[in-house]
PDB file of C-alpha atoms in Angstrom:
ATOM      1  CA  UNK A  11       0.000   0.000   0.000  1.00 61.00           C
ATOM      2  CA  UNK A  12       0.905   3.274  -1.078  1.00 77.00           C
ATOM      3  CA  UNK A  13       2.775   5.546   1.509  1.00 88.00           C
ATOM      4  CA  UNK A  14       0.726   8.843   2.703  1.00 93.00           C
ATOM      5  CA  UNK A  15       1.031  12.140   0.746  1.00 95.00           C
ATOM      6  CA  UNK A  16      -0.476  13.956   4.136  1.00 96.00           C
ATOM      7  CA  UNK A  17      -0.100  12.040   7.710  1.00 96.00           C
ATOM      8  CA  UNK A  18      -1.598  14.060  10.582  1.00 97.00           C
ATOM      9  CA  UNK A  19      -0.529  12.624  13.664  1.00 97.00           C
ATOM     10  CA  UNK A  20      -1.582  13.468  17.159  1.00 97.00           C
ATOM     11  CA  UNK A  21      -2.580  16.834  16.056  1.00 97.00           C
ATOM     12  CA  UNK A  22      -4.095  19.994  18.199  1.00 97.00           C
ATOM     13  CA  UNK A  23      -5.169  23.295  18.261  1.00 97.00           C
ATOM     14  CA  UNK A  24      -6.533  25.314  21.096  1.00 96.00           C
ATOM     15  CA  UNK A  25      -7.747  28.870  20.973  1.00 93.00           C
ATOM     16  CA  UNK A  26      -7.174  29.775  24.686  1.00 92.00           C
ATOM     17  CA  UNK A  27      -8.645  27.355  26.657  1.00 92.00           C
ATOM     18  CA  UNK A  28     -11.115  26.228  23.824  1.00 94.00           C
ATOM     19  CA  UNK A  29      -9.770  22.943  22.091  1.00 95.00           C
ATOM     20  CA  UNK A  30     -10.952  22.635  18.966  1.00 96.00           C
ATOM     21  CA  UNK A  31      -8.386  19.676  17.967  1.00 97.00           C
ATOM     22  CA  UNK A  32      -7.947  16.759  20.655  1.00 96.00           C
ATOM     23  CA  UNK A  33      -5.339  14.812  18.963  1.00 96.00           C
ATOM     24  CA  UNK A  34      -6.196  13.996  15.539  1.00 97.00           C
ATOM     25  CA  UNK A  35      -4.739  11.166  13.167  1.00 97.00           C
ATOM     26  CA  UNK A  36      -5.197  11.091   9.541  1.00 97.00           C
ATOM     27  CA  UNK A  37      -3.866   9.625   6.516  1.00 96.00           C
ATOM     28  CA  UNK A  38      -4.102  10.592   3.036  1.00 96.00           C
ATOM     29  CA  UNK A  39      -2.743   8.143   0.249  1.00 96.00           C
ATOM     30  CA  UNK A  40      -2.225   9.290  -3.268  1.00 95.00           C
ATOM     31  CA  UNK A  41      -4.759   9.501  -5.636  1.00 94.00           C
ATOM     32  CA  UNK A  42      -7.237   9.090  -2.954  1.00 95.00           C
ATOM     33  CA  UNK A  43     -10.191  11.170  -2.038  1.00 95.00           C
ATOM     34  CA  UNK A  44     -11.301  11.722   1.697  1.00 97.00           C
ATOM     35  CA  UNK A  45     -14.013  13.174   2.897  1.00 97.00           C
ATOM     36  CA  UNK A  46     -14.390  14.668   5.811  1.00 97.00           C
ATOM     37  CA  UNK A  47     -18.019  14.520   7.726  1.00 96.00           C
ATOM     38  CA  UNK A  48     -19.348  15.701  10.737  1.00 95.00           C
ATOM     39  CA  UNK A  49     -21.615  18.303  12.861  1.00 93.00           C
ATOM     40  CA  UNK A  50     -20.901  21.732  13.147  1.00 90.00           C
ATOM     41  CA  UNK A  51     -17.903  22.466  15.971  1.00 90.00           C
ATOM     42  CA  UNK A  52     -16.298  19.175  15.287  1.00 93.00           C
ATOM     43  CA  UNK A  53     -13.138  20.826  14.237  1.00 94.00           C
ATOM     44  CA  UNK A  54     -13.416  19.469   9.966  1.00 96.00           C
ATOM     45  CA  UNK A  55     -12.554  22.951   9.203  1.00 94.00           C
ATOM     46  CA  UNK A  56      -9.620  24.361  11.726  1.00 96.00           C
ATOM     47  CA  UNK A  57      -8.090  20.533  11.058  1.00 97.00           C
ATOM     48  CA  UNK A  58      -7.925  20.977   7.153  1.00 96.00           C
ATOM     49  CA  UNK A  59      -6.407  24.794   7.971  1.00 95.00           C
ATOM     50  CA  UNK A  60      -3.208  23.230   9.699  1.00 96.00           C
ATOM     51  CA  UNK A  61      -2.919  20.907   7.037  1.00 95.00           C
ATOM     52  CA  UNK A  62      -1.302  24.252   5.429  1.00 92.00           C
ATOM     53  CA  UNK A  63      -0.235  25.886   8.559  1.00 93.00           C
ATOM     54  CA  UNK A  64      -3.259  28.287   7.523  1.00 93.00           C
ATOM     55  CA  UNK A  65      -4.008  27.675  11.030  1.00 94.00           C
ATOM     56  CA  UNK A  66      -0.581  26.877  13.354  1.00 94.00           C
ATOM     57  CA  UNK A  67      -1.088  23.546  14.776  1.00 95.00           C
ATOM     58  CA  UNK A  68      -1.140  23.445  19.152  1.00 95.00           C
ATOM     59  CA  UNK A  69       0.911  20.589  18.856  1.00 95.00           C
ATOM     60  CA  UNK A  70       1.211  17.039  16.772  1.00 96.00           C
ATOM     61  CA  UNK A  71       2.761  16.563  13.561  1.00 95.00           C
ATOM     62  CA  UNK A  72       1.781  17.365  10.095  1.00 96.00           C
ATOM     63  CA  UNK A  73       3.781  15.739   7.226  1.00 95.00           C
ATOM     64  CA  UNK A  74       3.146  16.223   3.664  1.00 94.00           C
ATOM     65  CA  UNK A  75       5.174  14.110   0.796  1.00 91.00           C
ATOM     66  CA  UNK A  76       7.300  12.906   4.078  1.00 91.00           C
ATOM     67  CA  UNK A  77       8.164  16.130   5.250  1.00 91.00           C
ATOM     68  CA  UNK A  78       6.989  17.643   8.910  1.00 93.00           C
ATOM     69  CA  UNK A  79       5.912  20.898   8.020  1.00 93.00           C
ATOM     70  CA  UNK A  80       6.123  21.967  11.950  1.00 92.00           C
ATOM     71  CA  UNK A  81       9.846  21.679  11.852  1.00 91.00           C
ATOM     72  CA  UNK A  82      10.778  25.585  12.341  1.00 91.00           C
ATOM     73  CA  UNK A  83      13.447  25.135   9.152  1.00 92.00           C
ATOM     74  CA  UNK A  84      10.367  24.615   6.906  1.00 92.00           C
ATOM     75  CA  UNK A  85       9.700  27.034   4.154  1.00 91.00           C
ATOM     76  CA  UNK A  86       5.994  26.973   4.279  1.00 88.00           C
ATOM     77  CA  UNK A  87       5.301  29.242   1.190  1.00 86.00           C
ATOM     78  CA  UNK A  88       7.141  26.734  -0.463  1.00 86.00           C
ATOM     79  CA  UNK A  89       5.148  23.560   1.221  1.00 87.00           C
ATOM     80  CA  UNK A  90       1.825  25.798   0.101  1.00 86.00           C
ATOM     81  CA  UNK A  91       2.562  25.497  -3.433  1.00 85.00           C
ATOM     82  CA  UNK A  92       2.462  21.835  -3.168  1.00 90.00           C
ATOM     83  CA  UNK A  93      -1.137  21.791  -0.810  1.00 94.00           C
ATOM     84  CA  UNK A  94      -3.342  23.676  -2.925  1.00 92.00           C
ATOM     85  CA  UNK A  95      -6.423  25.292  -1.301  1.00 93.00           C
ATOM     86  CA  UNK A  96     -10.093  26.149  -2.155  1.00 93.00           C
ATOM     87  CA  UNK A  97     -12.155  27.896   0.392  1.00 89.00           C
ATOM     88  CA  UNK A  98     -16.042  27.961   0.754  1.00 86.00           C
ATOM     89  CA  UNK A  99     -15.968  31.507  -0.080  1.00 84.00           C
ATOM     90  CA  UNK A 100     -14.334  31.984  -3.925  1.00 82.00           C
ATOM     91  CA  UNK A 101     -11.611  35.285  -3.056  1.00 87.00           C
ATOM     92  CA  UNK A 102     -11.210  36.123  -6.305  1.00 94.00           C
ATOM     93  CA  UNK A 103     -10.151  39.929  -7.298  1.00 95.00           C
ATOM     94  CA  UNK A 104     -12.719  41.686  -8.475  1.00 96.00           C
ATOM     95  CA  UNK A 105     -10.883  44.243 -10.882  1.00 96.00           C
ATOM     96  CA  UNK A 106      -8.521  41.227 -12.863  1.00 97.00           C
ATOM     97  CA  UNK A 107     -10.618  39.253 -14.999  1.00 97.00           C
ATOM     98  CA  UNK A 108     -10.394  35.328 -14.777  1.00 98.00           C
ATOM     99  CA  UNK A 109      -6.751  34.844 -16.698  1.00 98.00           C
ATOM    100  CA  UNK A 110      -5.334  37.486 -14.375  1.00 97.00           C
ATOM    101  CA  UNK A 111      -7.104  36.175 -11.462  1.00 97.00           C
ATOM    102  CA  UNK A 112      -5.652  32.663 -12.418  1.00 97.00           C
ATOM    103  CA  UNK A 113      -2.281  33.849 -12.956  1.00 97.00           C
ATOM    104  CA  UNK A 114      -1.692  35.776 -10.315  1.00 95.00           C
ATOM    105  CA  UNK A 115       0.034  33.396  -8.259  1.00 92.00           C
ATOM    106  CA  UNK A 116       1.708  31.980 -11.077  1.00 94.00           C
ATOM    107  CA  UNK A 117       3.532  34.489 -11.792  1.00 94.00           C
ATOM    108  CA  UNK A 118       4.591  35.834  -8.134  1.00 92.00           C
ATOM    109  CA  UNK A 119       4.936  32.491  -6.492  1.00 89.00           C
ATOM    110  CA  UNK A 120       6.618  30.358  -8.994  1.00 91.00           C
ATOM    111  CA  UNK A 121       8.508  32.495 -11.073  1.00 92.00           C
ATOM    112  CA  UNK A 122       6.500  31.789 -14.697  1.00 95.00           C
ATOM    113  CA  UNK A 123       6.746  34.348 -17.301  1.00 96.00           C
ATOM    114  CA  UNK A 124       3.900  35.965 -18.319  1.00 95.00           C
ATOM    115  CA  UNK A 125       3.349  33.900 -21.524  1.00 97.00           C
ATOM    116  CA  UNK A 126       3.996  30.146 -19.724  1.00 97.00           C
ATOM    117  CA  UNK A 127       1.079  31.541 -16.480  1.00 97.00           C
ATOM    118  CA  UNK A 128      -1.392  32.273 -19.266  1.00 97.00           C
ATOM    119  CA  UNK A 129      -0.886  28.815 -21.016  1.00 97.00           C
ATOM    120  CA  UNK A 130      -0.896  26.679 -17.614  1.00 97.00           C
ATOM    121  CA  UNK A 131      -3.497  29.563 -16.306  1.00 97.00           C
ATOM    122  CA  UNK A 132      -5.871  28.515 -20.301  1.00 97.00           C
ATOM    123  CA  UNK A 133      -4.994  24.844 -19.419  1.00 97.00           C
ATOM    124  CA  UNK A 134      -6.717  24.735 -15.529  1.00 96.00           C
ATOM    125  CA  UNK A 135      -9.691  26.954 -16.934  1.00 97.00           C
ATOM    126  CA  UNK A 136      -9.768  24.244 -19.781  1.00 96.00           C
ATOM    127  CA  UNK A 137      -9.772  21.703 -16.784  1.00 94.00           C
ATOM    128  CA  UNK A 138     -12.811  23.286 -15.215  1.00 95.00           C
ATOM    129  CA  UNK A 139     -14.973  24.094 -18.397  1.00 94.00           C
ATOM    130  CA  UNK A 140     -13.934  27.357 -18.407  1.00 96.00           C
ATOM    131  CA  UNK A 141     -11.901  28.201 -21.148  1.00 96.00           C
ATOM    132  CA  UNK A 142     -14.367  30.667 -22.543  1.00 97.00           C
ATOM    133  CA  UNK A 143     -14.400  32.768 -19.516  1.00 97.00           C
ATOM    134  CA  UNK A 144     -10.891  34.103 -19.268  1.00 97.00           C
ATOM    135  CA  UNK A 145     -11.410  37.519 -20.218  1.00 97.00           C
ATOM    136  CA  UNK A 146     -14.369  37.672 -18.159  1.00 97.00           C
ATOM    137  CA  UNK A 147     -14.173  39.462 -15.119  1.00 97.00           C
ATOM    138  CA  UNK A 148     -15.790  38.062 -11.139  1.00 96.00           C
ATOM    139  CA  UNK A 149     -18.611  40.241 -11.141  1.00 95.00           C
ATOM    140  CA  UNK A 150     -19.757  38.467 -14.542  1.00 97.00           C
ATOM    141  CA  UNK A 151     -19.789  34.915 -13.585  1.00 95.00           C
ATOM    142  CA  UNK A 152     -22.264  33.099 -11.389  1.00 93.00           C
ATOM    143  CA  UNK A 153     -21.433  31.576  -8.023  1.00 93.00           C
ATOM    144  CA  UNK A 154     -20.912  28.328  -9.517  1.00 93.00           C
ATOM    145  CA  UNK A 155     -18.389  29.829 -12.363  1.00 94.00           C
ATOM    146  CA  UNK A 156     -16.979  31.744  -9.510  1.00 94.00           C
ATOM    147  CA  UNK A 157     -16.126  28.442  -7.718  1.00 93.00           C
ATOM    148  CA  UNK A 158     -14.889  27.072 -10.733  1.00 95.00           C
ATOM    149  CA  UNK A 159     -12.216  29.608 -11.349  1.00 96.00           C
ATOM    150  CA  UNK A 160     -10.984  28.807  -7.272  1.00 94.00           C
ATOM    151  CA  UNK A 161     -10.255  24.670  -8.178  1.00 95.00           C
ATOM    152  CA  UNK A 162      -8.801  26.382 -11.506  1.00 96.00           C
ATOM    153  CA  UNK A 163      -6.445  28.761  -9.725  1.00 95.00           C
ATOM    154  CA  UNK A 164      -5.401  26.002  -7.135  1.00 94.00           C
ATOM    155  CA  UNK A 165      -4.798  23.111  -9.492  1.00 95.00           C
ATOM    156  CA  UNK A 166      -2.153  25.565 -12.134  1.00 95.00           C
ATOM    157  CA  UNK A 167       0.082  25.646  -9.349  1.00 93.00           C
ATOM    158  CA  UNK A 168      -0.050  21.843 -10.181  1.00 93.00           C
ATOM    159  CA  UNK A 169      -0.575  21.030  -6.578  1.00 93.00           C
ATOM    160  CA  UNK A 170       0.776  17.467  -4.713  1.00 92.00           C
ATOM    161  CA  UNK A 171      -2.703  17.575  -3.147  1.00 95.00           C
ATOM    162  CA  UNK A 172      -5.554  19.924  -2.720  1.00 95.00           C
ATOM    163  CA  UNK A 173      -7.422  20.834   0.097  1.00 96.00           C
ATOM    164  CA  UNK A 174     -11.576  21.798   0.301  1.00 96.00           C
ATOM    165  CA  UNK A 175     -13.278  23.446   2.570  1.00 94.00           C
ATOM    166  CA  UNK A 176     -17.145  23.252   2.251  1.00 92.00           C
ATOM    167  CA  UNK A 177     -16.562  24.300  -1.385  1.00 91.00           C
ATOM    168  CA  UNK A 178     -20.295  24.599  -2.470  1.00 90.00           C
ATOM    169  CA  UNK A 179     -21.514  25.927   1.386  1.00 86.00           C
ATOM    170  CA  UNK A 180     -21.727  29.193  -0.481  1.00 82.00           C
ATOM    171  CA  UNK A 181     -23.557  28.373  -3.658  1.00 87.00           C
ATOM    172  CA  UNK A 182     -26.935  28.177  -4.237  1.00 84.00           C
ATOM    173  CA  UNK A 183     -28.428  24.393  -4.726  1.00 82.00           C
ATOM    174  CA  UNK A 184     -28.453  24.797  -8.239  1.00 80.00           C
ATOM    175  CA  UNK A 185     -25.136  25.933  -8.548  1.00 86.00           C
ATOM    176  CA  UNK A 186     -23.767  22.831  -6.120  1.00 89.00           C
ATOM    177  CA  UNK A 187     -23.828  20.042  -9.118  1.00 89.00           C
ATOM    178  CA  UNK A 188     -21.543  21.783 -10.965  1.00 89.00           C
ATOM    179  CA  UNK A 189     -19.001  22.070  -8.825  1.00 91.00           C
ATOM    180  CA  UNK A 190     -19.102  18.737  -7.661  1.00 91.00           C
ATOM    181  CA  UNK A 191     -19.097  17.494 -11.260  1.00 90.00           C
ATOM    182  CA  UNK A 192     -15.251  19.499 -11.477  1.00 92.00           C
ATOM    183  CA  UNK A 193     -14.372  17.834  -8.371  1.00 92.00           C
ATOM    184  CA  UNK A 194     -15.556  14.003  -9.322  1.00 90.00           C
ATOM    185  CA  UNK A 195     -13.624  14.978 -12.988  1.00 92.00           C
ATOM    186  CA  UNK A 196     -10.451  15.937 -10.412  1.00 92.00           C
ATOM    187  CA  UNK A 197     -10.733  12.605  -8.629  1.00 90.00           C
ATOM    188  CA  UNK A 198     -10.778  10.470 -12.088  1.00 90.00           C
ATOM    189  CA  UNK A 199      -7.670  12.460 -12.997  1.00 92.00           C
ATOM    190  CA  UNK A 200      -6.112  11.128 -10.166  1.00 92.00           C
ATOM    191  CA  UNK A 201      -5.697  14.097  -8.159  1.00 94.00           C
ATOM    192  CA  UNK A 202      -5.600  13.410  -4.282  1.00 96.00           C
ATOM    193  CA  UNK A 203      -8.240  14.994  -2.603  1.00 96.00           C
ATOM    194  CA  UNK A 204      -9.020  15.911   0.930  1.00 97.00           C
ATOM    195  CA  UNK A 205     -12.638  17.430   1.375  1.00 96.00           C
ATOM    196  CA  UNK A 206     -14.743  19.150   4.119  1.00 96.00           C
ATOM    197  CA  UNK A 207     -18.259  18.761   2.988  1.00 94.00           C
ATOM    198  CA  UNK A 208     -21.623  18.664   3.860  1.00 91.00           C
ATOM    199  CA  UNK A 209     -22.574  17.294   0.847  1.00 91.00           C
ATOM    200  CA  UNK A 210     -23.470  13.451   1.832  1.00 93.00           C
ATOM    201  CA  UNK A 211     -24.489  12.298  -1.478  1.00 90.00           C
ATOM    202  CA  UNK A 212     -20.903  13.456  -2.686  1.00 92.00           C
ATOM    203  CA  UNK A 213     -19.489  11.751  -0.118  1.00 93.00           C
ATOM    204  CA  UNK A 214     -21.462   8.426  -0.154  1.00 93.00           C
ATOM    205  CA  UNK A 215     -21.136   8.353  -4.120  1.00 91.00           C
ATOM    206  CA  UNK A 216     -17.287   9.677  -4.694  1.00 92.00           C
ATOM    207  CA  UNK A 217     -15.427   9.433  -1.674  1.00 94.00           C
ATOM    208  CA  UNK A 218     -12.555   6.571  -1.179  1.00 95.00           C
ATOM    209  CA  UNK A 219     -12.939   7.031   2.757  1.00 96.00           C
ATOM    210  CA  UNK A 220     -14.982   8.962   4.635  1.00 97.00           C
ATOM    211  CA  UNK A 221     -13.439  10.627   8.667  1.00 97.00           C
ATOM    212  CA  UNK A 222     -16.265  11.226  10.643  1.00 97.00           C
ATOM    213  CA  UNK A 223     -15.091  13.942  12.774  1.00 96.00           C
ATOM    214  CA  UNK A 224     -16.673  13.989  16.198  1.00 95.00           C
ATOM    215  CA  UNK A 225     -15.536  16.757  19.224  1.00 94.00           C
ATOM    216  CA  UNK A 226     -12.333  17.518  18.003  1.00 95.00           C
ATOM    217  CA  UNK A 227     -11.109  13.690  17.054  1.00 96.00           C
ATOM    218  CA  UNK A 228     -11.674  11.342  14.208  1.00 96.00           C
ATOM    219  CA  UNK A 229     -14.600   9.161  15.703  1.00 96.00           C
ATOM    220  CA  UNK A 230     -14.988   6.771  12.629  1.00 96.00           C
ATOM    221  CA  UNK A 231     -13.734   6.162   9.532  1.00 97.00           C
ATOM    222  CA  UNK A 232     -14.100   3.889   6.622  1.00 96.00           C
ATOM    223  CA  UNK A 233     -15.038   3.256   2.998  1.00 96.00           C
ATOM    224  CA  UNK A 234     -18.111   5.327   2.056  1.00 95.00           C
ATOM    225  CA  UNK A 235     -20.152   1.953   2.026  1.00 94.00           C
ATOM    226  CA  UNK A 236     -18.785   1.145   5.601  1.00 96.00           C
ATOM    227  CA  UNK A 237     -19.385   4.571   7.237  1.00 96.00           C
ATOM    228  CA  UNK A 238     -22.687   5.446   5.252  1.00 95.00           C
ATOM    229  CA  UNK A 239     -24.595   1.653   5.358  1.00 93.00           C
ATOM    230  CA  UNK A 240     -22.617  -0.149   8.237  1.00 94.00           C
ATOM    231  CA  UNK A 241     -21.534   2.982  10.538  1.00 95.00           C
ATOM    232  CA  UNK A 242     -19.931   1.220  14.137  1.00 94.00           C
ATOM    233  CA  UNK A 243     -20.653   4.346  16.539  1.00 94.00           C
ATOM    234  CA  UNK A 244     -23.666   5.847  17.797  1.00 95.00           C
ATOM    235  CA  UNK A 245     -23.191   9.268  17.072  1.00 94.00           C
ATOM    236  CA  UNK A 246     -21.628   8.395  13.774  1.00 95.00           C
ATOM    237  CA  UNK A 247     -25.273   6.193  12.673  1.00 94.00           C
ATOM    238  CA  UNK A 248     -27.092   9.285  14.256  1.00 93.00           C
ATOM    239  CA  UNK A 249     -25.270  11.923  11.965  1.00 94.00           C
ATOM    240  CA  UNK A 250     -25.304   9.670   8.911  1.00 93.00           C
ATOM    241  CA  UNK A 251     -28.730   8.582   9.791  1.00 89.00           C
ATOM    242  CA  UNK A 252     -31.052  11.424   8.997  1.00 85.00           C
ATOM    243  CA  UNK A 253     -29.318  11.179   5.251  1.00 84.00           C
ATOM    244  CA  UNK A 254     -29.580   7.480   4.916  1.00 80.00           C
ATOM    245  CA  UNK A 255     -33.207   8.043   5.804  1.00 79.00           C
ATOM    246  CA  UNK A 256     -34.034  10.294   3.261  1.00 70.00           C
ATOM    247  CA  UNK A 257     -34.391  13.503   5.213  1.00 52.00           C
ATOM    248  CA  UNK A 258     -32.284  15.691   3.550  1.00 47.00           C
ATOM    249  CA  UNK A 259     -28.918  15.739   1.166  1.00 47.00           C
ATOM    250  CA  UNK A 260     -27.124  16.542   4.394  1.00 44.00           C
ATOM    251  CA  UNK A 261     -27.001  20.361   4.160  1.00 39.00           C
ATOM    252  CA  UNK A 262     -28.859  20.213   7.617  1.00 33.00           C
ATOM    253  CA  UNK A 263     -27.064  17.971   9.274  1.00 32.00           C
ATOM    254  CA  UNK A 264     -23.334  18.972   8.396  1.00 33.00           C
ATOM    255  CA  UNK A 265     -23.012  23.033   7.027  1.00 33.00           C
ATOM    256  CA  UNK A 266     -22.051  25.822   9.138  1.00 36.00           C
ATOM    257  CA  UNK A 267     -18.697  26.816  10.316  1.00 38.00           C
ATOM    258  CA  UNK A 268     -16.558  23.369  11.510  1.00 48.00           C
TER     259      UNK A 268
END
């Protein structure tokens, strides 16, 4: 079996006296896709922060492609560039169109000319079905398009893994598929994939293995089938429940703030 691209081990994080993290492990293997489930608080969200050092771990270990990213001789720009990163809300710039918007980092991070940004910048647009829409600006796209552009902007960097948090949380229901459809395209490609979503069917349908986060602490985890149809814990049938039951596509149960 594959070695892990992204091993969390033991891993914290306290604001004051609040811990949000109680000692998390986690591995992500290549070309895998994880999901990431669980009710509001849980931590899904602060946990897939230090996987960047978006958020400084409390304490624990975070390695990515073998390296500890805690150790204080780590340049973490450089360790970004290989964890790519879409957020639930899109932060685009509103006065560069799409190309520029794609670019951006391109350019200032790694070092491409102008001409090579615009064709790897053309190629991740082409990626996400938006090749037509590089001269159009934010302000012109819908929420969905806007989205779109965010997995495009992350994945030119040509990322080791990428990183989602709640990625459709802001998009209107029928804006979500679309989305989703990029991301399931993603995981055929091969790209490894860890996801915080409250988007069960996604998770039940596309997901490798599904974490069930649980008061700071992975409290089950499995193949979709075992977490989804055979769940072992209480809370974990409880939370996975109310979507196995047909009560919802789990925007109830699992949005918010994690």
């Amino acid at each position: 079996m594959n070695a892990p691209i992204l091993e969390l081990v033991g891993l914290r994080k306290s604001y004051g006296e609040n811990e949000v993290l109680r000692g998390v492990d986690l591995r992500v293997r290549p070309a895998e896709l994880v999901c990431v489930i669980g009710p509001s608080g849980s931590g899904k969200s602060t946990m897939l922060r230090c996987c960047n050092r978006l958020e400084e771990p409390t304490g624990g270990q975070v390695v990515v492609d073998g390296l500890d990213i805690m150790r204080p001789d780590v340049d973490v720009n450089r360790v970004r560039q290989g964890v790519g990163m879409v957020f639930q809300h899109f932060n685009l710039y509103p006065h560069l169109d799409v190309l520029a918007n794609v670019t951006l980092a391109l350019r200032r991070v790694q070092g491409h000319s102008r001409a090579a940004a615009e064709a790897l910048a053309r190629a991740a647009l082409a990626q996400v079905g938006l090749a037509e829409k590089a001269e159009a600006f934010p302000g012109q796209l819908s929420g969905g398009q806007q989205q779109r552009v965010g997995i495009a902007r992350a994945i030119a960097l040509k990322p080791r893994v990428m990183l989602f948090d709640e990625p459709t949380s802001a998009l209107d229901p029928e804006l979500v598929d679309e989305v989703l459809r990029v991301m399931r395209s993603l995981r055929d490609s091969g790209m490894t994939m860890l996801v915080v979503t409250h988007e069960m069917a996604f998770a039940h349908a596309a997901a490798d293995r599904v974490v069930f986060m649980d008061g700071g602490v992975v409290a089950e985890e499995g193949s979709a089938a075992d977490i989804f149809e055979r769940p072992q814990g209480a809370r974990t049938r409880s939370f996975v429940g109310r979507y196995m039951n047909g009560n919802g596509n789990g925007n109830a149960v699992g949005a918010g703030t994690a």
